Amino acid sequence: MSSFNFKEFQDKLSYHFRPWQRSFQFWVRAAEIYAGYKAFQVRVSFVKDVQKQDAMWEIQHELAAEKIYAMCSDLGGFFLKVAQVVGKPDLAPAAWVRRLVTLCDRAPATPYDTVQLVVENELGRSVSEMFETFDRDPLGSASIAQVHRARLRGDKDDVVVKVQHPGVRDLMMTDIRNLQAFALYMQKTDIKFDLFSITKEMEKQIGFEFDFAREADAMERIRHFLYKNNTKSPVLVPRLLPDMVTRKVLLMEYIDGIPILNLGDEIAKRGINPGGKIAATAKQNILKSLTLAYGQMILKSGFFHADPHPGNILICKGSEVALLDYGQVKDLPDNLRLGYARLVLAIADNDPIGAAESYRELGIETLSKCEDEQKEMFKLAQTMFDTKLPPGVVMLQPFSEDSSIKKIAVRAFPEELFSVLRTVHLLRGLSVGLGINYSCAEQWRPIAEEALYLAGRIKGWLFQLI
């Protein structure tokens, strides 16, 4: 008779209860943060001095930021992705951003022995057979996978091996379901925005990220599109090693560069004045390259890289930009691609009527709660879909009574547009980080016109090819 292995039993029990444990932790912490804000709203309503109110809000945001940071840091997984979205200069209170920006790529690494097992199981050969060198320490670890630098036997160039964390899928799906329930509650009570649709789109997008074969196809498709549409692609896309791709392991070329977050340090290290002309030109070129690539992907192709957070952007020699990680891509249907092209023109041309028509065409349903509906609607369109914030707006403030999102309730928002919204907001975060205030709508204007012309939506227009 085999002896009872208590440790194995304990591990199995712990594994089965992990999702319940995570759910409990999330709800306890989310309820505490939410209750803190509700109690604070009552307290601040008794204060009439606006400056005093602002100072009180700042303290409240700092308290909440500590709790949100602790929750995202302790739970990891999907909450690291939430921190990426929220921890941006325009989307949340400054205190949240200061605290969350450091969390972007802080996922705990899977131990090398486990990585080796995954690689060998997926590729069917031992690591020592396939690779001349394989760094035990990862280059970086994110919520779904980690990447190692290696060199294949008989090759002279290094490669990157992307390996999925084992068991991460079930935990992430638990996190998303909890967030969906919380979003549904929030949109019924406090934030008049269709948050549930956004979390549904997140669920769909993240579900795709667990299949590296799909990611490899997306990377090749975008690489081919950008290299075909330009004499020189605005961004570098890593080349794939096609015979070394499975659902959980992906091999691609190694691109040498520095993360965009380290750009300031690198400029200073080279003895270049960070506030001078050379640094400003380099930053403008970086942003211009990224914006051009995204304008072409979204408006001309509809198939785009939907995750331009700083961890996925490398700066190479001569201010060249490399775009990494094609786990989150989006394929926009033509009606949304062209509807968005129309909205881009309306924002670039300062046309509130065109913006309102585009919102209807895109299926964004709004409910006005103010007198100057057209003006507020246009302000909301700029805040949501352009990198340049409208005059007087320094950030999106969903709790503020004065924000456009309170005056114009967004009752329905097409799930598929969330990826465009998130991409624009990540580009805005980058532009704020680089100290450049610019309008992506203005830069995308000629691309939007070309897209509409080619679809027969603008007649007799002489466009210049980008």
Coordinates of C-alpha atoms in Angstrom, one line a residue:
M1 CA 0.0 0.0 0.0
S2 CA 1.5 3.4 -1.0
S3 CA 2.1 5.9 1.8
F4 CA 0.0 9.0 1.9
N5 CA 2.0 12.1 0.8
F6 CA 0.7 14.9 2.9
K7 CA 2.9 17.6 1.1
E8 CA 1.4 16.5 -2.3
F9 CA -2.1 16.6 -0.9
Q10 CA -1.5 20.1 0.6
D11 CA -0.1 21.4 -2.8
K12 CA -3.1 20.1 -4.7
L13 CA -5.5 21.6 -2.2
S14 CA -3.7 24.9 -2.3
Y15 CA -3.7 24.8 -6.2
H16 CA -7.5 24.2 -6.2
F17 CA -8.2 27.0 -3.7
R18 CA -5.9 29.5 -5.3
P19 CA -8.6 31.2 -7.5
W20 CA -11.0 31.5 -4.4
Q21 CA -8.2 32.9 -2.4
R22 CA -7.4 35.5 -5.1
S23 CA -11.0 36.4 -5.5
F24 CA -11.4 37.0 -1.8
Q25 CA -8.2 39.1 -1.6
F26 CA -9.4 41.2 -4.6
W27 CA -12.9 41.9 -3.2
V28 CA -11.6 42.8 0.3
R29 CA -9.1 45.2 -1.1
A30 CA -11.3 46.7 -3.8
A31 CA -14.1 47.3 -1.3
E32 CA -11.7 49.0 1.1
I33 CA -10.4 51.4 -1.7
Y34 CA -14.0 52.1 -2.9
A35 CA -15.4 52.7 0.6
G36 CA -12.5 55.1 1.3
Y37 CA -13.5 57.2 -1.7
K38 CA -17.2 57.2 -0.9
A39 CA -16.6 58.3 2.7
F40 CA -14.2 60.9 1.4
Q41 CA -16.7 62.3 -1.1
V42 CA -19.1 63.0 1.8
R43 CA -16.3 64.7 3.8
V44 CA -15.1 66.9 1.0
S45 CA -18.6 68.0 0.1
F46 CA -18.7 70.0 3.4
V47 CA -15.6 72.0 2.4
K48 CA -16.4 75.1 0.3
D49 CA -12.8 76.3 -0.4
V50 CA -11.7 74.9 -3.8
Q51 CA -8.0 75.0 -3.0
K52 CA -8.6 73.1 0.3
Q53 CA -10.7 70.6 -1.6
D54 CA -7.9 70.0 -4.1
A55 CA -5.4 69.4 -1.3
M56 CA -7.8 67.0 0.3
W57 CA -8.2 65.1 -2.9
E58 CA -4.5 64.8 -3.3
I59 CA -4.1 63.2 0.1
Q60 CA -7.0 60.8 -0.6
H61 CA -5.5 59.8 -4.0
E62 CA -2.1 59.1 -2.2
L63 CA -3.7 56.9 0.4
A64 CA -5.6 55.0 -2.4
A65 CA -2.5 54.8 -4.5
E66 CA -0.6 52.9 -1.7
K67 CA -3.5 50.4 -1.5
I68 CA -3.8 49.9 -5.2
Y69 CA 0.0 49.4 -5.5
A70 CA -0.1 46.8 -2.7
M71 CA -3.0 45.0 -4.4
C72 CA -1.4 44.9 -7.9
S73 CA 2.0 44.0 -6.5
D74 CA 0.8 41.2 -4.2
L75 CA -1.6 39.6 -6.7
G76 CA 0.5 40.1 -9.8
G77 CA -0.8 38.4 -12.9
F78 CA -3.6 40.4 -14.6
F79 CA -3.3 43.2 -12.1
L80 CA 0.1 44.1 -13.5
K81 CA -1.7 44.8 -16.8
V82 CA -4.3 46.9 -14.9
A83 CA -1.4 48.9 -13.4
Q84 CA 0.0 49.4 -17.0
V85 CA -3.3 50.9 -18.1
V86 CA -4.0 53.0 -15.0
G87 CA -0.4 54.1 -14.3
K88 CA -0.3 56.7 -17.0
P89 CA -0.1 60.5 -16.7
D90 CA -3.5 61.3 -18.2
L91 CA -5.7 58.5 -17.2
A92 CA -5.6 58.6 -13.4
P93 CA -4.8 60.9 -10.5
A94 CA -1.1 61.9 -10.4
A95 CA -0.6 60.1 -7.1
W96 CA -1.7 56.8 -8.6
V97 CA 0.6 57.3 -11.6
R98 CA 3.6 58.0 -9.5
R99 CA 3.1 54.8 -7.5
L100 CA 2.0 52.5 -10.3
V101 CA 4.4 53.4 -13.1
T102 CA 7.2 51.4 -11.3
L103 CA 5.1 48.2 -11.5
C104 CA 5.0 47.8 -15.3
D105 CA 7.4 44.9 -15.8
R106 CA 7.8 43.6 -12.3
A107 CA 6.2 40.2 -12.7
P108 CA 8.1 37.5 -10.7
A109 CA 10.2 35.3 -12.9
T110 CA 9.6 31.5 -13.3
P111 CA 12.7 29.6 -12.0
Y112 CA 15.1 28.5 -14.7
D113 CA 14.6 24.7 -14.1
T114 CA 10.8 25.2 -14.9
V115 CA 11.7 27.3 -18.0
Q116 CA 14.0 24.5 -19.2
L117 CA 11.2 21.9 -18.8
V118 CA 8.7 24.1 -20.7
V119 CA 11.2 24.7 -23.6
E120 CA 12.1 21.0 -23.8
N121 CA 8.5 19.8 -23.7
E122 CA 7.4 22.3 -26.3
L123 CA 10.3 22.0 -28.8
G124 CA 10.9 18.3 -28.2
R125 CA 14.7 18.5 -27.7
S126 CA 17.0 19.2 -24.8
V127 CA 18.2 22.8 -24.3
S128 CA 21.9 21.8 -24.5
E129 CA 21.1 20.1 -27.9
M130 CA 19.4 23.1 -29.4
F131 CA 21.4 26.0 -27.8
E132 CA 25.0 26.9 -27.6
T133 CA 24.2 29.4 -24.9
F134 CA 21.0 30.1 -22.9
D135 CA 21.0 32.8 -20.2
R136 CA 19.6 31.4 -17.0
D137 CA 18.4 34.9 -15.9
P138 CA 15.6 36.4 -18.0
L139 CA 16.0 39.7 -19.8
G140 CA 12.6 40.6 -18.4
S141 CA 9.5 39.0 -16.9
A142 CA 5.9 40.2 -17.6
S143 CA 2.5 38.9 -16.5
I144 CA 2.2 36.1 -19.1
A145 CA 5.7 35.2 -20.1
Q146 CA 9.4 35.9 -19.6
V147 CA 12.2 36.3 -22.2
H148 CA 15.7 34.8 -22.2
R149 CA 18.7 35.7 -24.4
A150 CA 20.2 32.6 -26.1
R151 CA 22.2 31.5 -29.2
L152 CA 21.3 28.5 -31.3
R153 CA 24.0 25.9 -32.1
G154 CA 25.8 26.8 -35.3
D155 CA 24.5 30.4 -35.4
K156 CA 26.4 33.6 -34.9
D157 CA 23.5 35.8 -33.9
D158 CA 21.6 35.9 -30.6
V159 CA 17.9 35.1 -30.3
V160 CA 15.2 35.8 -27.8
V161 CA 13.3 32.8 -26.3
K162 CA 9.9 33.8 -25.0
V163 CA 8.5 31.2 -22.5
Q164 CA 5.0 31.2 -21.0
H165 CA 4.7 31.0 -17.1
P166 CA 3.0 27.7 -16.3
G167 CA -0.5 27.9 -14.8
V168 CA -0.9 31.6 -15.4
R169 CA -4.0 31.4 -17.7
D170 CA -6.4 30.1 -15.0
L171 CA -5.4 32.8 -12.5
M172 CA -5.7 35.6 -15.0
M173 CA -9.1 34.5 -16.1
T174 CA -10.2 34.5 -12.4
D175 CA -8.9 38.1 -12.1
I176 CA -10.7 39.3 -15.2
R177 CA -14.1 37.9 -14.0
N178 CA -13.7 39.6 -10.7
L179 CA -12.8 42.9 -12.4
Q180 CA -15.8 42.5 -14.7
A181 CA -18.2 42.2 -11.8
F182 CA -16.6 45.3 -10.1
A183 CA -16.8 47.2 -13.4
L184 CA -20.5 46.4 -13.7
Y185 CA -21.1 47.7 -10.2
M186 CA -19.0 50.9 -10.8
Q187 CA -20.8 51.8 -14.0
K188 CA -24.2 51.4 -12.4
T189 CA -23.2 53.7 -9.4
D190 CA -20.3 56.1 -10.0
I191 CA -18.7 56.2 -13.4
K192 CA -21.0 56.8 -16.3
F193 CA -19.0 54.8 -18.8
D194 CA -19.5 51.4 -20.3
L195 CA -16.7 49.8 -18.3
F196 CA -18.1 46.3 -18.6
S197 CA -17.6 46.3 -22.4
I198 CA -14.0 47.3 -21.9
T199 CA -13.4 44.4 -19.5
K200 CA -15.1 42.0 -22.0
E201 CA -12.7 43.1 -24.7
M202 CA -9.8 42.7 -22.2
E203 CA -10.9 39.2 -21.6
K204 CA -11.0 38.4 -25.3
Q205 CA -7.6 40.1 -26.0
I206 CA -5.8 38.4 -23.1
G207 CA -7.3 35.0 -24.1
F208 CA -5.4 35.4 -27.4
E209 CA -2.1 36.2 -25.6
F210 CA -1.7 32.6 -24.4
D211 CA -1.2 31.3 -28.0
F212 CA 2.3 32.2 -29.2
A213 CA 1.6 30.6 -32.6
R214 CA -1.0 33.3 -33.1
E215 CA 1.4 36.0 -31.9
A216 CA 4.0 34.8 -34.4
D217 CA 1.5 35.1 -37.3
A218 CA 0.6 38.6 -36.1
M219 CA 4.2 39.7 -35.9
E220 CA 4.9 38.5 -39.4
R221 CA 1.7 40.1 -40.8
I222 CA 2.6 43.5 -39.2
R223 CA 6.2 43.3 -40.2
H224 CA 5.2 42.5 -43.8
F225 CA 2.6 45.4 -43.9
L226 CA 5.0 48.1 -42.5
Y227 CA 8.0 47.0 -44.7
K228 CA 5.7 46.9 -47.8
N229 CA 4.1 50.3 -47.1
N230 CA 7.2 52.3 -46.5
T231 CA 10.6 52.7 -48.2
K232 CA 11.9 52.2 -44.7
S233 CA 9.6 50.9 -41.9
P234 CA 9.0 53.5 -39.2
V235 CA 9.6 50.8 -36.5
L236 CA 11.7 47.7 -36.4
V237 CA 9.7 44.4 -36.0
P238 CA 11.7 41.4 -34.8
R239 CA 12.2 38.5 -37.3
L240 CA 10.6 35.2 -36.4
L241 CA 12.3 31.8 -36.3
P242 CA 9.3 30.1 -37.9
D243 CA 10.2 26.4 -37.2
M244 CA 10.7 27.2 -33.5
V245 CA 7.2 28.4 -32.5
T246 CA 4.6 26.6 -30.3
R247 CA 1.7 27.8 -28.2
K248 CA 4.0 28.3 -25.2
V249 CA 7.4 29.0 -26.7
L250 CA 8.5 31.5 -29.3
L251 CA 11.9 32.3 -30.8
M252 CA 12.7 35.6 -32.5
E253 CA 15.8 37.7 -33.4
Y254 CA 17.5 39.6 -30.6
I255 CA 17.3 43.4 -31.2
D256 CA 19.9 45.5 -29.3
G257 CA 18.5 48.6 -27.7
I258 CA 17.6 50.3 -24.5
P259 CA 14.0 50.4 -23.0
I260 CA 12.3 53.8 -23.7
L261 CA 12.0 54.3 -19.9
N262 CA 15.8 54.4 -19.7
L263 CA 16.1 57.0 -22.4
G264 CA 16.7 60.0 -20.1
D265 CA 19.5 58.2 -18.2
E266 CA 21.1 57.1 -21.5
I267 CA 21.0 60.7 -22.9
A268 CA 22.7 62.0 -19.6
K269 CA 25.2 59.1 -19.7
R270 CA 26.4 60.3 -23.2
G271 CA 26.9 63.8 -21.9
I272 CA 24.0 65.2 -24.0
N273 CA 22.0 68.1 -22.4
P274 CA 18.5 66.5 -21.7
G275 CA 16.9 69.9 -22.3
G276 CA 18.9 70.7 -25.4
K277 CA 18.2 70.6 -29.1
I278 CA 19.8 67.2 -29.8
A279 CA 17.8 65.4 -27.1
A280 CA 14.6 67.2 -28.2
T281 CA 15.1 66.2 -31.8
A282 CA 15.8 62.5 -30.8
K283 CA 12.6 62.4 -28.7
Q284 CA 10.5 64.0 -31.5
N285 CA 11.9 61.5 -34.0
I286 CA 11.0 58.6 -31.7
L287 CA 7.5 59.8 -31.2
K288 CA 7.1 60.6 -34.9
S289 CA 8.2 57.0 -35.9
L290 CA 5.8 55.4 -33.4
T291 CA 2.9 57.6 -34.4
L292 CA 3.4 57.0 -38.1
A293 CA 3.5 53.3 -37.6
Y294 CA 0.3 53.3 -35.5
G295 CA -1.5 55.6 -37.9
Q296 CA -0.7 53.3 -40.8
M297 CA -1.6 50.1 -38.9
I298 CA -4.9 51.4 -37.4
L299 CA -6.2 53.5 -40.3
K300 CA -4.8 51.8 -43.5
S301 CA -4.7 48.1 -42.4
G302 CA -7.0 47.9 -39.3
F303 CA -4.6 45.2 -38.0
F304 CA -2.4 46.7 -35.3
H305 CA -0.1 46.1 -32.3
A306 CA -2.4 47.1 -29.4
D307 CA 0.0 47.3 -26.5
P308 CA 2.5 50.1 -26.9
H309 CA 3.4 50.4 -23.2
P310 CA 7.0 51.4 -22.4
G311 CA 8.1 47.9 -21.7
N312 CA 7.5 47.0 -25.3
I313 CA 9.5 49.8 -26.9
L314 CA 13.2 49.8 -27.4
I315 CA 15.4 52.6 -28.7
C316 CA 18.2 51.5 -31.0
K317 CA 21.1 53.2 -32.7
G318 CA 20.2 56.5 -34.5
S319 CA 16.9 56.9 -32.5
E320 CA 15.4 53.9 -34.3
V321 CA 12.4 52.4 -32.6
A322 CA 11.8 48.7 -32.1
L323 CA 8.3 47.5 -31.3
L324 CA 8.2 44.2 -29.3
D325 CA 5.6 41.8 -28.1
Y326 CA 2.7 41.0 -30.5
G327 CA 0.6 39.1 -28.0
Q328 CA -2.1 41.9 -28.1
V329 CA -3.1 42.7 -31.6
K330 CA -6.4 43.9 -32.9
D331 CA -8.1 43.4 -36.3
L332 CA -10.6 46.3 -36.6
P333 CA -13.6 45.7 -39.0
D334 CA -13.7 48.1 -41.9
N335 CA -16.8 50.0 -40.6
L336 CA -14.9 50.9 -37.3
R337 CA -11.6 51.6 -39.1
L338 CA -13.3 54.1 -41.5
G339 CA -15.6 55.5 -38.7
Y340 CA -12.4 56.2 -36.7
A341 CA -10.7 57.7 -39.7
R342 CA -13.7 60.1 -39.9
L343 CA -13.4 60.9 -36.2
V344 CA -9.6 61.6 -36.6
L345 CA -10.5 64.2 -39.4
A346 CA -13.1 65.8 -37.1
I347 CA -10.7 66.2 -34.2
A348 CA -7.8 67.4 -36.5
D349 CA -10.2 69.9 -38.1
N350 CA -11.8 71.1 -34.8
D351 CA -15.2 70.0 -36.1
P352 CA -17.6 69.2 -33.2
I353 CA -20.5 68.3 -35.5
G354 CA -18.3 65.8 -37.4
A355 CA -17.1 64.3 -34.1
A356 CA -20.7 63.8 -32.9
E357 CA -21.7 62.2 -36.2
S358 CA -18.6 59.9 -36.0
Y359 CA -19.5 58.9 -32.5
R360 CA -22.9 57.8 -33.8
E361 CA -21.3 56.0 -36.7
L362 CA -19.0 54.1 -34.4
G363 CA -21.8 53.0 -32.2
I364 CA -20.7 55.1 -29.2
E365 CA -24.0 55.9 -27.4
T366 CA -24.0 59.0 -25.1
L367 CA -26.5 60.6 -22.9
S368 CA -26.0 64.4 -22.3
K369 CA -26.4 65.9 -18.9
C370 CA -25.4 69.5 -19.7
E371 CA -26.4 72.6 -21.6
D372 CA -23.5 72.9 -24.0
E373 CA -23.7 69.3 -25.3
Q374 CA -21.8 69.8 -28.5
K375 CA -18.8 71.4 -26.9
E376 CA -18.6 68.8 -24.1
M377 CA -19.0 66.0 -26.6
F378 CA -16.1 67.3 -28.6
K379 CA -14.0 67.7 -25.5
L380 CA -14.8 64.1 -24.6
A381 CA -13.8 63.0 -28.1
Q382 CA -10.4 64.8 -27.8
T383 CA -9.9 63.4 -24.3
M384 CA -10.6 59.8 -25.4
F385 CA -9.2 59.7 -28.9
D386 CA -6.3 62.2 -29.2
T387 CA -2.9 62.5 -27.6
K388 CA -3.3 66.2 -27.1
L389 CA -5.7 67.0 -24.2
P390 CA -8.3 69.7 -24.7
P391 CA -7.5 73.2 -23.2
G392 CA -7.9 73.2 -19.5
V393 CA -7.8 69.4 -19.1
V394 CA -4.7 68.0 -17.5
M395 CA -6.0 64.4 -16.9
L396 CA -9.1 62.3 -17.1
Q397 CA -10.8 62.7 -13.7
P398 CA -13.8 60.3 -13.6
F399 CA -14.8 61.3 -10.1
S400 CA -14.9 65.0 -10.8
E401 CA -18.3 66.6 -11.3
D402 CA -16.7 68.9 -13.9
S403 CA -15.3 66.2 -16.2
S404 CA -16.8 65.6 -19.6
I405 CA -17.3 62.0 -18.7
K406 CA -19.7 63.1 -15.9
K407 CA -21.5 65.5 -18.2
I408 CA -21.8 63.2 -21.1
A409 CA -22.5 59.6 -19.9
V410 CA -21.1 56.9 -22.3
R411 CA -23.9 54.3 -22.2
A412 CA -22.5 52.0 -24.9
F413 CA -19.0 51.7 -26.2
P414 CA -18.0 49.1 -28.9
E415 CA -15.7 46.5 -27.3
E416 CA -13.5 46.5 -30.3
L417 CA -12.7 50.2 -30.1
F418 CA -11.2 49.8 -26.6
S419 CA -7.9 48.7 -28.2
V420 CA -7.8 51.9 -30.2
L421 CA -8.6 53.9 -27.1
R422 CA -5.9 52.1 -25.1
T423 CA -3.3 52.6 -27.8
V424 CA -4.0 56.3 -28.1
H425 CA -3.7 56.6 -24.3
L426 CA -0.5 54.7 -24.2
L427 CA 0.9 57.0 -26.9
R428 CA -0.2 60.0 -24.9
G429 CA 1.5 58.6 -21.8
L430 CA 4.7 58.2 -23.8
S431 CA 4.4 61.8 -25.2
V432 CA 3.9 63.1 -21.7
G433 CA 6.9 61.1 -20.5
L434 CA 9.1 62.5 -23.3
G435 CA 7.8 66.1 -22.5
I436 CA 6.1 66.5 -25.9
N437 CA 2.5 67.7 -26.3
Y438 CA 1.3 66.8 -29.7
S439 CA -1.9 65.7 -31.5
C440 CA -1.8 62.2 -33.1
A441 CA -5.1 63.2 -34.9
E442 CA -3.2 66.0 -36.7
Q443 CA -0.4 63.7 -37.6
W444 CA -2.8 61.0 -38.8
R445 CA -5.0 63.4 -40.8
P446 CA -3.4 62.6 -44.3
I447 CA -3.6 58.8 -43.5
A448 CA -7.2 59.1 -42.5
E449 CA -8.0 61.1 -45.7
E450 CA -6.3 58.4 -47.8
A451 CA -8.1 55.6 -46.1
L452 CA -11.5 57.3 -46.6
Y453 CA -10.6 58.2 -50.3
L454 CA -9.6 54.6 -51.1
A455 CA -12.9 53.4 -49.5
G456 CA -14.9 55.8 -51.8
R457 CA -16.0 57.9 -48.8
I458 CA -14.2 61.1 -50.0
K459 CA -14.8 62.0 -53.7
G460 CA -12.3 63.7 -56.1
W461 CA -9.7 64.3 -53.5
L462 CA -6.0 64.5 -54.6
F463 CA -4.1 62.9 -51.8
Q464 CA -0.4 62.6 -51.4
L465 CA 0.8 59.2 -50.5
I466 CA 2.6 59.1 -47.1

